[in-house]
mmCIF file with all atom_site columns, C-alpha atoms in Angstrom:
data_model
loop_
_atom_site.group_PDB
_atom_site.id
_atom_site.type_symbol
_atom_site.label_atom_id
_atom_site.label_alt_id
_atom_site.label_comp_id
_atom_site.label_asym_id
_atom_site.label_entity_id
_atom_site.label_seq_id
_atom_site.pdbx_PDB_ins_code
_atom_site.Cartn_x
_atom_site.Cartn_y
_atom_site.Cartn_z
_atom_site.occupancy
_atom_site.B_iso_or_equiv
_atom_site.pdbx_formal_charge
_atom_site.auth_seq_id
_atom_site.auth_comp_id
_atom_site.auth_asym_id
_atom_site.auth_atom_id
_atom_site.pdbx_PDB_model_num
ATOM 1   C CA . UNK F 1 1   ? -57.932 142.531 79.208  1.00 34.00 ? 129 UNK F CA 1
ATOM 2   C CA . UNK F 1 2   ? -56.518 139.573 77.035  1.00 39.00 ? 130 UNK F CA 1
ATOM 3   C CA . UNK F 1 3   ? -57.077 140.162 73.508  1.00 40.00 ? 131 UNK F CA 1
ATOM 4   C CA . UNK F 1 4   ? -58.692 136.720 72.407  1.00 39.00 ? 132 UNK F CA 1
ATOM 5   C CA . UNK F 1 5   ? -59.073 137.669 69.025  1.00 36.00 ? 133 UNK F CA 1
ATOM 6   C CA . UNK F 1 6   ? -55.248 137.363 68.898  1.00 40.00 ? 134 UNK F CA 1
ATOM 7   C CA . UNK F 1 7   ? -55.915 133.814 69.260  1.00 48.00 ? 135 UNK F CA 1
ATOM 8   C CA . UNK F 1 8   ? -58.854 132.764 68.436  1.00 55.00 ? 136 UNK F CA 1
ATOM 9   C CA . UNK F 1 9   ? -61.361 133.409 66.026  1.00 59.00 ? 137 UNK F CA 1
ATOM 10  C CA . UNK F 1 10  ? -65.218 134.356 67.301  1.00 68.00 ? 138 UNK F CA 1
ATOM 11  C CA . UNK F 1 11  ? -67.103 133.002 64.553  1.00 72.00 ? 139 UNK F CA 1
ATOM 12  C CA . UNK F 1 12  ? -70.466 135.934 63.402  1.00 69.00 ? 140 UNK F CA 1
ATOM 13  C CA . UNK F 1 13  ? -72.340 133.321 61.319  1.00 82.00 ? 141 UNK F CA 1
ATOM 14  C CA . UNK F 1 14  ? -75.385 131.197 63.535  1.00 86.00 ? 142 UNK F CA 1
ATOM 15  C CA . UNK F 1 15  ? -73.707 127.946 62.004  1.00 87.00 ? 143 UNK F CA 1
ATOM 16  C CA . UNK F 1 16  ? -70.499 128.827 63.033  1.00 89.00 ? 144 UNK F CA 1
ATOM 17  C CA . UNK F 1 17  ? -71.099 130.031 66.387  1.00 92.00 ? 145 UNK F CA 1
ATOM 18  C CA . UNK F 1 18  ? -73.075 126.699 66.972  1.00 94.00 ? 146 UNK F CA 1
ATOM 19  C CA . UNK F 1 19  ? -69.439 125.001 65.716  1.00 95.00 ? 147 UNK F CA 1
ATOM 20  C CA . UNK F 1 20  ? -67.290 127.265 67.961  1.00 96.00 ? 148 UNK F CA 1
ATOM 21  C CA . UNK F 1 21  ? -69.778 126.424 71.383  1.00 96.00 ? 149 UNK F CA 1
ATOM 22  C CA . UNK F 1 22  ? -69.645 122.665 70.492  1.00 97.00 ? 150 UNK F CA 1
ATOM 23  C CA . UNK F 1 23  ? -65.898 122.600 70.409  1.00 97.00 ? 151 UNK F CA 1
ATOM 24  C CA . UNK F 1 24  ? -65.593 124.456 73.571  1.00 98.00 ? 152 UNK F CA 1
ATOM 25  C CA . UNK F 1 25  ? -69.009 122.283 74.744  1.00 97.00 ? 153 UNK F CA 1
ATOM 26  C CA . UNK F 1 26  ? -66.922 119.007 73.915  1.00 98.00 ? 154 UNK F CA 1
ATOM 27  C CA . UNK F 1 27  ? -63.431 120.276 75.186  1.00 98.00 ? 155 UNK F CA 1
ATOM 28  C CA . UNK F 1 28  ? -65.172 120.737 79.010  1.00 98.00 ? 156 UNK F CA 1
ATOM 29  C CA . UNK F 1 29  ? -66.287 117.240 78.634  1.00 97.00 ? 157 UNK F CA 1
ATOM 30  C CA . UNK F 1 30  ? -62.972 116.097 77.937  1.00 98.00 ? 158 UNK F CA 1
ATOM 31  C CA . UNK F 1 31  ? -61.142 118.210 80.725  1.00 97.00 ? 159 UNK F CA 1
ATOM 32  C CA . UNK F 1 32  ? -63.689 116.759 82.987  1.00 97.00 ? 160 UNK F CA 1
ATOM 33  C CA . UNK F 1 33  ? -62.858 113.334 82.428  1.00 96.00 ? 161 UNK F CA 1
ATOM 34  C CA . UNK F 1 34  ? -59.609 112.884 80.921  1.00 96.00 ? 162 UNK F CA 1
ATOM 35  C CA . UNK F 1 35  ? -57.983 115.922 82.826  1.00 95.00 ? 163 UNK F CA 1
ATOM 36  C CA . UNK F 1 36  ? -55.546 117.980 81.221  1.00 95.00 ? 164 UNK F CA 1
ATOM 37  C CA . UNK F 1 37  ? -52.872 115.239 80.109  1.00 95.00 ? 165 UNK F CA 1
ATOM 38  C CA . UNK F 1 38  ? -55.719 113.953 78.414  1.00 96.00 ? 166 UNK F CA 1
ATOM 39  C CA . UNK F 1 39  ? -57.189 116.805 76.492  1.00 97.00 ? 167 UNK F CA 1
ATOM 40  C CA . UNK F 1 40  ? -56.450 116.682 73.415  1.00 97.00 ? 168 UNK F CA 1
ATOM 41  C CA . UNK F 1 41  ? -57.560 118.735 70.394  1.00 97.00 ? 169 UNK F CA 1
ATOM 42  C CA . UNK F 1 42  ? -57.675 115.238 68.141  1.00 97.00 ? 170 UNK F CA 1
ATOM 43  C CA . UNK F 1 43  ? -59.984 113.515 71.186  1.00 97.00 ? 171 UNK F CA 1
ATOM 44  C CA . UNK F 1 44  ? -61.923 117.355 70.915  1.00 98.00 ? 172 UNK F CA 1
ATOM 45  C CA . UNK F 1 45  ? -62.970 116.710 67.173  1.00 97.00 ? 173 UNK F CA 1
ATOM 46  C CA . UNK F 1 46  ? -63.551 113.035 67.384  1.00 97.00 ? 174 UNK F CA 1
ATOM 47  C CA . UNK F 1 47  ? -66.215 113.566 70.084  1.00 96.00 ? 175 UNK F CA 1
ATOM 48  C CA . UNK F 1 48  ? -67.532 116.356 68.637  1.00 96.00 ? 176 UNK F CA 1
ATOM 49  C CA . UNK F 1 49  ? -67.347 114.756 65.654  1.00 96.00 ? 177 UNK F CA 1
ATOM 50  C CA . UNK F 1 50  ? -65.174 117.623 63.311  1.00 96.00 ? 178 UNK F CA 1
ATOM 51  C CA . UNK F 1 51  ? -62.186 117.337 61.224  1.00 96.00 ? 179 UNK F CA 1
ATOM 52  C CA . UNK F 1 52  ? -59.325 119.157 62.356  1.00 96.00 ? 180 UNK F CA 1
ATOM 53  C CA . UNK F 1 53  ? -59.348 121.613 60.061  1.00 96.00 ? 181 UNK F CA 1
ATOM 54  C CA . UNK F 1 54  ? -62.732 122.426 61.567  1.00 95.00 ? 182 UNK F CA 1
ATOM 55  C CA . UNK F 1 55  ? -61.109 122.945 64.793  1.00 96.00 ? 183 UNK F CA 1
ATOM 56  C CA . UNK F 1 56  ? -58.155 125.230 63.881  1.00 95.00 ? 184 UNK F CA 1
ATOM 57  C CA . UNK F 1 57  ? -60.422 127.824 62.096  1.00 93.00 ? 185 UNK F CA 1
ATOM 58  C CA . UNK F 1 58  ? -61.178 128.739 65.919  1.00 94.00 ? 186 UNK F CA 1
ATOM 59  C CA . UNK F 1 59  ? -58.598 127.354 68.216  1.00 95.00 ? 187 UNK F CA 1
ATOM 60  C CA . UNK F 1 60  ? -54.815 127.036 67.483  1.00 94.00 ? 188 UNK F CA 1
ATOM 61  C CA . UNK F 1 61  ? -54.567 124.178 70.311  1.00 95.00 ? 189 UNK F CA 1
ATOM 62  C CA . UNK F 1 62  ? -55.817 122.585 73.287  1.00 96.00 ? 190 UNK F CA 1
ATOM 63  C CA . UNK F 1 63  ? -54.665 125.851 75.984  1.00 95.00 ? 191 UNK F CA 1
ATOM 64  C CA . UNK F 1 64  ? -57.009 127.985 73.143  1.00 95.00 ? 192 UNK F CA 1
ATOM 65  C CA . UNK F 1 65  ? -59.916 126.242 74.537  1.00 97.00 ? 193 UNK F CA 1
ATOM 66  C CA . UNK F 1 66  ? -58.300 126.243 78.040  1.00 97.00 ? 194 UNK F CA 1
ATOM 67  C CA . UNK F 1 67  ? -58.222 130.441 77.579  1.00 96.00 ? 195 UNK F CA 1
ATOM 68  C CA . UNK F 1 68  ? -61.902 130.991 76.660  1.00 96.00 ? 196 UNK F CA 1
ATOM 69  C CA . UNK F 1 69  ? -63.382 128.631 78.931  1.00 97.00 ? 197 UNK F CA 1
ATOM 70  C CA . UNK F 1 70  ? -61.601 130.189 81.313  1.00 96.00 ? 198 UNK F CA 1
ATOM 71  C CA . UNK F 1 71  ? -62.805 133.397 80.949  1.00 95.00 ? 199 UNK F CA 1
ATOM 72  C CA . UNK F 1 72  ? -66.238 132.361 80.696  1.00 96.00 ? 200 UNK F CA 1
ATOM 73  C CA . UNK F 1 73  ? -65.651 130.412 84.238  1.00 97.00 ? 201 UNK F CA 1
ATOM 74  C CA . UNK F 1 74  ? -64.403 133.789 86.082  1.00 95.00 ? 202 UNK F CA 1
ATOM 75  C CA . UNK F 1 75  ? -66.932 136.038 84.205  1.00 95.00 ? 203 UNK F CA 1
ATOM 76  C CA . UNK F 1 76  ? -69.594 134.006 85.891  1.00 96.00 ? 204 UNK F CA 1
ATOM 77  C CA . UNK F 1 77  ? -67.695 133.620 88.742  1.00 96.00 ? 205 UNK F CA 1
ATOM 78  C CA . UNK F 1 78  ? -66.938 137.657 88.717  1.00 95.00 ? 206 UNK F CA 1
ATOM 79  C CA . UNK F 1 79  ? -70.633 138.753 88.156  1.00 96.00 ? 207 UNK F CA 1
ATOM 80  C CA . UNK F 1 80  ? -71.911 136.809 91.197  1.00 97.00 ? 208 UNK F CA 1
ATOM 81  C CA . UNK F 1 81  ? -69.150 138.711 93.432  1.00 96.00 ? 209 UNK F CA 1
ATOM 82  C CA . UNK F 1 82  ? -70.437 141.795 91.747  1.00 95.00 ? 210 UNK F CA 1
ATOM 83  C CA . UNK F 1 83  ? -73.563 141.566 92.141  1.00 96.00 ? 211 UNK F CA 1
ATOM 84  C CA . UNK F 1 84  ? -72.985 141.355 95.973  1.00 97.00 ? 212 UNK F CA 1
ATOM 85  C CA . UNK F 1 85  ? -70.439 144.773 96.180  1.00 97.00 ? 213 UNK F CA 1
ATOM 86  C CA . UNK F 1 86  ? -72.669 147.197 96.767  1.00 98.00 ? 214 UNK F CA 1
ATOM 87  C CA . UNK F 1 87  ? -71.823 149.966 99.416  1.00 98.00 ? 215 UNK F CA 1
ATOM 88  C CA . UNK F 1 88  ? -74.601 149.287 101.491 1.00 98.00 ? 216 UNK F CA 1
ATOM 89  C CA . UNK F 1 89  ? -72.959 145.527 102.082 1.00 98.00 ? 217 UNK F CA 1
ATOM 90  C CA . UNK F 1 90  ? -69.516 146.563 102.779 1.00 97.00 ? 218 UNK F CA 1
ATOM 91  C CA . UNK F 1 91  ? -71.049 149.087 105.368 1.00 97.00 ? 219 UNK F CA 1
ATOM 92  C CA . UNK F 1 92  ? -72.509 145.967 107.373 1.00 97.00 ? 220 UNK F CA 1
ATOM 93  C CA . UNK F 1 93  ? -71.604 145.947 110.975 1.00 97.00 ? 221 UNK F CA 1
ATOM 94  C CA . UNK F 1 94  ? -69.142 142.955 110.913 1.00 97.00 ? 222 UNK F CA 1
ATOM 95  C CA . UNK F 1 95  ? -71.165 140.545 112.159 1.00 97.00 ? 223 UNK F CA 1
ATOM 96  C CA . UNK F 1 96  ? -73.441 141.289 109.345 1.00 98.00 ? 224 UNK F CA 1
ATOM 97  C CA . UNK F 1 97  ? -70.638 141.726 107.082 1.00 98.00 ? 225 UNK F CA 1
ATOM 98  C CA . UNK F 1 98  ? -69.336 138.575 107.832 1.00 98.00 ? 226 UNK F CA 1
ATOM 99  C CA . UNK F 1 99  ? -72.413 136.498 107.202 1.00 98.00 ? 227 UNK F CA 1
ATOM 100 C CA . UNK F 1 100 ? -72.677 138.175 104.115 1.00 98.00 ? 228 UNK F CA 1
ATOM 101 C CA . UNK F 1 101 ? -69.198 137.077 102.768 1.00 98.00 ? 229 UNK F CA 1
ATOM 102 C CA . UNK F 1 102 ? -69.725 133.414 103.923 1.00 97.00 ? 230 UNK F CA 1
ATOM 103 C CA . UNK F 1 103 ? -73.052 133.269 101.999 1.00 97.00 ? 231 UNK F CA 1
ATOM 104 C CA . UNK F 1 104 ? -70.916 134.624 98.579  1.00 98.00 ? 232 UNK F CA 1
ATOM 105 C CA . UNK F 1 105 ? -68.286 132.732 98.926  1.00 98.00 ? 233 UNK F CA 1
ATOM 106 C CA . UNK F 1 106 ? -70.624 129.408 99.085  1.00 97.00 ? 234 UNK F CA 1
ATOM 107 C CA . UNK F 1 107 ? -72.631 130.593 96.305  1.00 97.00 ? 235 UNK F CA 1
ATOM 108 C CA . UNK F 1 108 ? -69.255 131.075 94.369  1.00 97.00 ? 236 UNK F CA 1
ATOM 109 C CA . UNK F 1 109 ? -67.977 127.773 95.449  1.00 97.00 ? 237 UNK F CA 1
ATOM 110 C CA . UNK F 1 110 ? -71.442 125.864 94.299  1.00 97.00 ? 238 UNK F CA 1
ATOM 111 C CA . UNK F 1 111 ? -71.449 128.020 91.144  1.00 97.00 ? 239 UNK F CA 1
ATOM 112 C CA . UNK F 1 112 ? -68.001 126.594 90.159  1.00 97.00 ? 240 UNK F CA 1
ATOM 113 C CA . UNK F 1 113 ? -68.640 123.073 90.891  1.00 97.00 ? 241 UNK F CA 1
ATOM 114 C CA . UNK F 1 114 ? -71.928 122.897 88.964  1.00 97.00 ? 242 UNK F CA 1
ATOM 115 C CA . UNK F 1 115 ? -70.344 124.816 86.028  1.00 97.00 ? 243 UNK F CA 1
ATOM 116 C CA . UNK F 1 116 ? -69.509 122.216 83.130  1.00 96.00 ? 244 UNK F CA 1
ATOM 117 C CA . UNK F 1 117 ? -65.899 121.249 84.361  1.00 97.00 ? 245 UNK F CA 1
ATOM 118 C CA . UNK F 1 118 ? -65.445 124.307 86.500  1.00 97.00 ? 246 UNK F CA 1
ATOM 119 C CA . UNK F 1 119 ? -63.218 122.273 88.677  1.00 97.00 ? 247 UNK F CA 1
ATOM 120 C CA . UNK F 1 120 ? -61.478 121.172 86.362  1.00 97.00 ? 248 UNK F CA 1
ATOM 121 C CA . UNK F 1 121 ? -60.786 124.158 84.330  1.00 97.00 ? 249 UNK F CA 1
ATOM 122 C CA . UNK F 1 122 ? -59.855 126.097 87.491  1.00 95.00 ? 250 UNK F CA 1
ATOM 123 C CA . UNK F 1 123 ? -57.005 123.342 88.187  1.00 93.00 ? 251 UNK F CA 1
ATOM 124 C CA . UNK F 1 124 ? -56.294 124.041 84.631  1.00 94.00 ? 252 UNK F CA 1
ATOM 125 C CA . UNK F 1 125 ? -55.780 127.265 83.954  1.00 92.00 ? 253 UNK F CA 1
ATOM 126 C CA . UNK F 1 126 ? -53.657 127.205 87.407  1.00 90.00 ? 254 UNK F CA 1
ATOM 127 C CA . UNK F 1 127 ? -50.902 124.355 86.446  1.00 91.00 ? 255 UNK F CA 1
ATOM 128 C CA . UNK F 1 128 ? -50.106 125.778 82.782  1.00 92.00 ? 256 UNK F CA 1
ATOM 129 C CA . UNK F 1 129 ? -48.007 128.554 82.981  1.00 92.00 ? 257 UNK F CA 1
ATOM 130 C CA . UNK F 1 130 ? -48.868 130.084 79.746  1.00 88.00 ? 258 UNK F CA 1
ATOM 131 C CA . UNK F 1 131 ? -52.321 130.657 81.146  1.00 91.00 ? 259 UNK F CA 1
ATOM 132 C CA . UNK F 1 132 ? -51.546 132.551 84.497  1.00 89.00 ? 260 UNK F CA 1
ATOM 133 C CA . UNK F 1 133 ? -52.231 135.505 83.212  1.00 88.00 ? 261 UNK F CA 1
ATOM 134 C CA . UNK F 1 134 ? -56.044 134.287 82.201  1.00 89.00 ? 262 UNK F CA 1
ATOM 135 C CA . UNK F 1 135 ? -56.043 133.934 86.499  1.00 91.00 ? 263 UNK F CA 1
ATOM 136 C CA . UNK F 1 136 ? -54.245 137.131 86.955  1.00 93.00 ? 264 UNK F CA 1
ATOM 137 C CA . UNK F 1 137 ? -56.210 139.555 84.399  1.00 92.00 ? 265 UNK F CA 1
ATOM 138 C CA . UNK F 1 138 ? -59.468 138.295 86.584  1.00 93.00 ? 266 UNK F CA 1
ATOM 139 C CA . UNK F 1 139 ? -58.263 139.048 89.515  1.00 95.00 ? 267 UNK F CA 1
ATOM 140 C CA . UNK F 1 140 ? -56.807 142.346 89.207  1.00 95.00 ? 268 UNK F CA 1
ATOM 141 C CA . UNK F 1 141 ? -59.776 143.573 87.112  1.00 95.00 ? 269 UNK F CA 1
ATOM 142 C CA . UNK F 1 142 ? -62.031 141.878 90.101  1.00 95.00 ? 270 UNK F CA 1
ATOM 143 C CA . UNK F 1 143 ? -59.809 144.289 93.003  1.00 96.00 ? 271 UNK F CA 1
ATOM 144 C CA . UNK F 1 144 ? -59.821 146.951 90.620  1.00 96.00 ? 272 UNK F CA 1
ATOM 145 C CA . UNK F 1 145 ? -64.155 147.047 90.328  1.00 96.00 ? 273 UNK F CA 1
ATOM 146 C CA . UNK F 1 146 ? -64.787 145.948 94.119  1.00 97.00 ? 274 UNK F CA 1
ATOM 147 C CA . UNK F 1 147 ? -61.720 148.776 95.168  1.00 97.00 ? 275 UNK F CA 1
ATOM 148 C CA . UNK F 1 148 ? -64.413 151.552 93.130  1.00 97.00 ? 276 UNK F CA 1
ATOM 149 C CA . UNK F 1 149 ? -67.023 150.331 95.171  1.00 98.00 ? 277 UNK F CA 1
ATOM 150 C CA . UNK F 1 150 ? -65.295 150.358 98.583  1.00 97.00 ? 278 UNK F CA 1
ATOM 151 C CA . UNK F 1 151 ? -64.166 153.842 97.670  1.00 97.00 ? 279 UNK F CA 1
ATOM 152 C CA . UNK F 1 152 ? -67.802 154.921 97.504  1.00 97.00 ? 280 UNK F CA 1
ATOM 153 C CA . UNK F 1 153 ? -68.555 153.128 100.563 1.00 98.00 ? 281 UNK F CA 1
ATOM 154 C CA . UNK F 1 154 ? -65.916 154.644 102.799 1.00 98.00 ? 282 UNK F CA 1
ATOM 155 C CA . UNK F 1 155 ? -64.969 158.013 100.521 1.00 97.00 ? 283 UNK F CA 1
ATOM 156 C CA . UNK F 1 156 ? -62.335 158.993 103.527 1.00 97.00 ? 284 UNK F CA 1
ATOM 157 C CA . UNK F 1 157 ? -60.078 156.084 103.200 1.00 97.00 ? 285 UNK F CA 1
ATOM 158 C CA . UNK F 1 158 ? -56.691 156.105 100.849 1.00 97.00 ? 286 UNK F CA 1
ATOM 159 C CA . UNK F 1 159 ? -57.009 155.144 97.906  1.00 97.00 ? 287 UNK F CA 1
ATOM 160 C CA . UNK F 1 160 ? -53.940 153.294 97.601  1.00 97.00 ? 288 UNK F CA 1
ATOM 161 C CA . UNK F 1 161 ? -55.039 151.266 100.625 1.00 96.00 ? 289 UNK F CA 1
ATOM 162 C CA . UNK F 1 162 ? -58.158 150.694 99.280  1.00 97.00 ? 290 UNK F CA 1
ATOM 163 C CA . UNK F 1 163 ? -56.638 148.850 96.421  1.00 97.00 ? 291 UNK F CA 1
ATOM 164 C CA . UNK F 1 164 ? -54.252 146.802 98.466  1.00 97.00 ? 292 UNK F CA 1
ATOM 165 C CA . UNK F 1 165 ? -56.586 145.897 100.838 1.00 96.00 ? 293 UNK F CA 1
ATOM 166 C CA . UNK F 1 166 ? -59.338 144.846 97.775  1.00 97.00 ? 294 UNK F CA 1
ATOM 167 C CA . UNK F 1 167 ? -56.415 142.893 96.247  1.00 97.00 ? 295 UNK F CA 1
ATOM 168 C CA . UNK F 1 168 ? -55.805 140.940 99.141  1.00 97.00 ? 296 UNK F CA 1
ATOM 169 C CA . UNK F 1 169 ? -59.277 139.746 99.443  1.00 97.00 ? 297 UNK F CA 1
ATOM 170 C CA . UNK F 1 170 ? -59.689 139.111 95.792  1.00 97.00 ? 298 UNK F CA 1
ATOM 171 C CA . UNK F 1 171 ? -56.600 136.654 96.751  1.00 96.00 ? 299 UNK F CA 1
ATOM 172 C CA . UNK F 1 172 ? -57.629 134.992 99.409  1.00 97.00 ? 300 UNK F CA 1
ATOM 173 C CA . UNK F 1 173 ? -61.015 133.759 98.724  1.00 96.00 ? 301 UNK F CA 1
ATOM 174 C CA . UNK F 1 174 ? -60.087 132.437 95.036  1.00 95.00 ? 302 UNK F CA 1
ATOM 175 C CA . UNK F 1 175 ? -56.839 130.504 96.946  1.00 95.00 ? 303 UNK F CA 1
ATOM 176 C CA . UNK F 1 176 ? -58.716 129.545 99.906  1.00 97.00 ? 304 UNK F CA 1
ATOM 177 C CA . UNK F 1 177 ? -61.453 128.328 96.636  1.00 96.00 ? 305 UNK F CA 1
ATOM 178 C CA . UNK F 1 178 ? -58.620 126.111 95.123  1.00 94.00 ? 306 UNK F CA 1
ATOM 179 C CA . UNK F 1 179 ? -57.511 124.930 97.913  1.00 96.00 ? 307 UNK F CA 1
ATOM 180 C CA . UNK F 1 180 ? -61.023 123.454 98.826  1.00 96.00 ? 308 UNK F CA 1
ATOM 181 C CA . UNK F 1 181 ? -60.626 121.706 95.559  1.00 95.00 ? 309 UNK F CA 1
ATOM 182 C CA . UNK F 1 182 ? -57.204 120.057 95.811  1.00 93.00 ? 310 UNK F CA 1
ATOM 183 C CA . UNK F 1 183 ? -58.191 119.404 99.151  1.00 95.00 ? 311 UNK F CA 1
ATOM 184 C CA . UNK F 1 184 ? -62.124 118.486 99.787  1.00 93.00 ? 312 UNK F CA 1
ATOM 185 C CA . UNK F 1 185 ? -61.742 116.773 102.684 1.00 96.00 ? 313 UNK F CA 1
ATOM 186 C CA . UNK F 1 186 ? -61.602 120.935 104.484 1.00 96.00 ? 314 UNK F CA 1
ATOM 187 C CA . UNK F 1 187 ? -64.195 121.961 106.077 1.00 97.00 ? 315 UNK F CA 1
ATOM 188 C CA . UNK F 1 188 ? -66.157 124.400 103.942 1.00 95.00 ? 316 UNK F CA 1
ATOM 189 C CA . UNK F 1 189 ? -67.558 126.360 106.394 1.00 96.00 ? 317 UNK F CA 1
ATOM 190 C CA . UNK F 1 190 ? -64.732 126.480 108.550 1.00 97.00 ? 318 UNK F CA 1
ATOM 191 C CA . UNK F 1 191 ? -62.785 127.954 105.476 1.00 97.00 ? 319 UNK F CA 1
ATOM 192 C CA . UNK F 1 192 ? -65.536 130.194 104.826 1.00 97.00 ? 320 UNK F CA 1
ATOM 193 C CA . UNK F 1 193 ? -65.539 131.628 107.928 1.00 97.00 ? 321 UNK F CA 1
ATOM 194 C CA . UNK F 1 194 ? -61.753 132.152 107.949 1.00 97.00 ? 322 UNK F CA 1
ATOM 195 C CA . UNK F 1 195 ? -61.914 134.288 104.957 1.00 98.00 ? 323 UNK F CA 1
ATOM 196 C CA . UNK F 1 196 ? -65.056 136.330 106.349 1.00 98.00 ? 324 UNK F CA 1
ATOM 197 C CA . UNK F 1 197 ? -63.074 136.938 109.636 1.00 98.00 ? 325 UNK F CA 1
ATOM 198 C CA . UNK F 1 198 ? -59.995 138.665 107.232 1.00 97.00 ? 326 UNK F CA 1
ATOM 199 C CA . UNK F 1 199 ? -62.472 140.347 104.685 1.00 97.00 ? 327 UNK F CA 1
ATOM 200 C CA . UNK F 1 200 ? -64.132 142.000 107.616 1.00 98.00 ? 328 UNK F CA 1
ATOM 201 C CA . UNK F 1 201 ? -60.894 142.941 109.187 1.00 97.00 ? 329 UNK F CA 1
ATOM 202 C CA . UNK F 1 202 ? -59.637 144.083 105.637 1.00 97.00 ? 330 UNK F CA 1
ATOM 203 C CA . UNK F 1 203 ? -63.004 146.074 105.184 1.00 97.00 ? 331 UNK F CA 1
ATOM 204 C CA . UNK F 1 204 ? -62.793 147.490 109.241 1.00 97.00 ? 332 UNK F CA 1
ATOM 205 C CA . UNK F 1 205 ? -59.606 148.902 108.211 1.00 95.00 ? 333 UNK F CA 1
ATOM 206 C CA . UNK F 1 206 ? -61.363 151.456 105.694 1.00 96.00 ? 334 UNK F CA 1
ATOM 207 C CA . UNK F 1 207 ? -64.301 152.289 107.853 1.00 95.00 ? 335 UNK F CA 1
ATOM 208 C CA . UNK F 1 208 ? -64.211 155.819 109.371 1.00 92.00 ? 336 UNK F CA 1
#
């Protein structure tokens, strides 16, 4: 994983944490409605009402704040996808199985959009190139957990495909997520059903 104490500082004092939550608290608020053009770490303080100085003792600049809050936006968004990978779900019969994916990927979907500027960040952390590998580390840590739990669902099947096929899906439904964003005038439960059919192909490929 990223080592954010490379860049940031994680403040161990109650004042200071309260400090380091406002600023990222604040920075959302921004993002949300000023986008990214308009966040700046200046705006950040005057809202939050901090010098500078304040600011920097915890974030070098404005794609800091992008970093953590990303994080924090996939860890949620991670632990409701874990919570679902169990063995018993991905041994559904497909129809089941497929049900079952449409239902987490709506839950994901609502999760982001009620998250303080989960759209936004999400759009964020996508257009700066610095920060692709915020979006990358989640994903291939996200393959990488569900691949461990397909392998104890279907013990026979390679592991190598196991961790394509994982990867693939981890792919899809955070694209086909974005894309819903960019582009809300989709059908959300046509898309949803579109990824279900190709996770339950993906998962049909591993079964026995």
């Amino acid at each position: 994983m990223t080592d954010l104490a490379k860049k940031t500082t994680t403040p161990q004092q109650v004042r200071a944490q309260q400090t380091y939550e406002r600023i990222l608290e604040v920075a959302a608020e921004v993002l949300a409605e000023a986008g990214l053009d308009g966040l700046t770490t200046n705006l950040v303080c005057k809202r939050a009402g901090l010098t500078p100085p304040t600011l920097y003792r915890y974030f070098h600049d404005k794609y800091d704040l992008l970093e953590v809050l990303g994080h924090r936006l996939m860890d949620a968004q991670n632990q409701v996808l874990m919570g679902w990978a169990t063995p018993e779900t991905l041994r559904q019969p497909p129809q089941a199985l497929g049900h079952s994916v449409l239902a987490l990927f709506a839950q994901v979907l609502e999760l982001t959009r009620a998250y303080p500027a989960g759209v936004s960040i999400t759009r964020a952390v996508q257009a700066v190139p610095a920060l692709h590998g915020v979006v990358l580390e989640s994903h291939r840590s996200m393959a990488a957990a569900l691949a461990s739990v397909c392998q104890e669902a279907f013990p026979q099947a390679r592991p190598e495909r196991v961790r394509a096929m994982t990867r693939v899906a981890i792919q899809c439904a955070y694209s086909l997520m974005e894309m819903l964003f960019d582009e809300p005038e989709q059908p959300v439960e046509l898309v949803g059903e579109g990824l279900a059919r190709v996770v339950v192909a993906l998962v049909d490929d591993l079964r026995p």
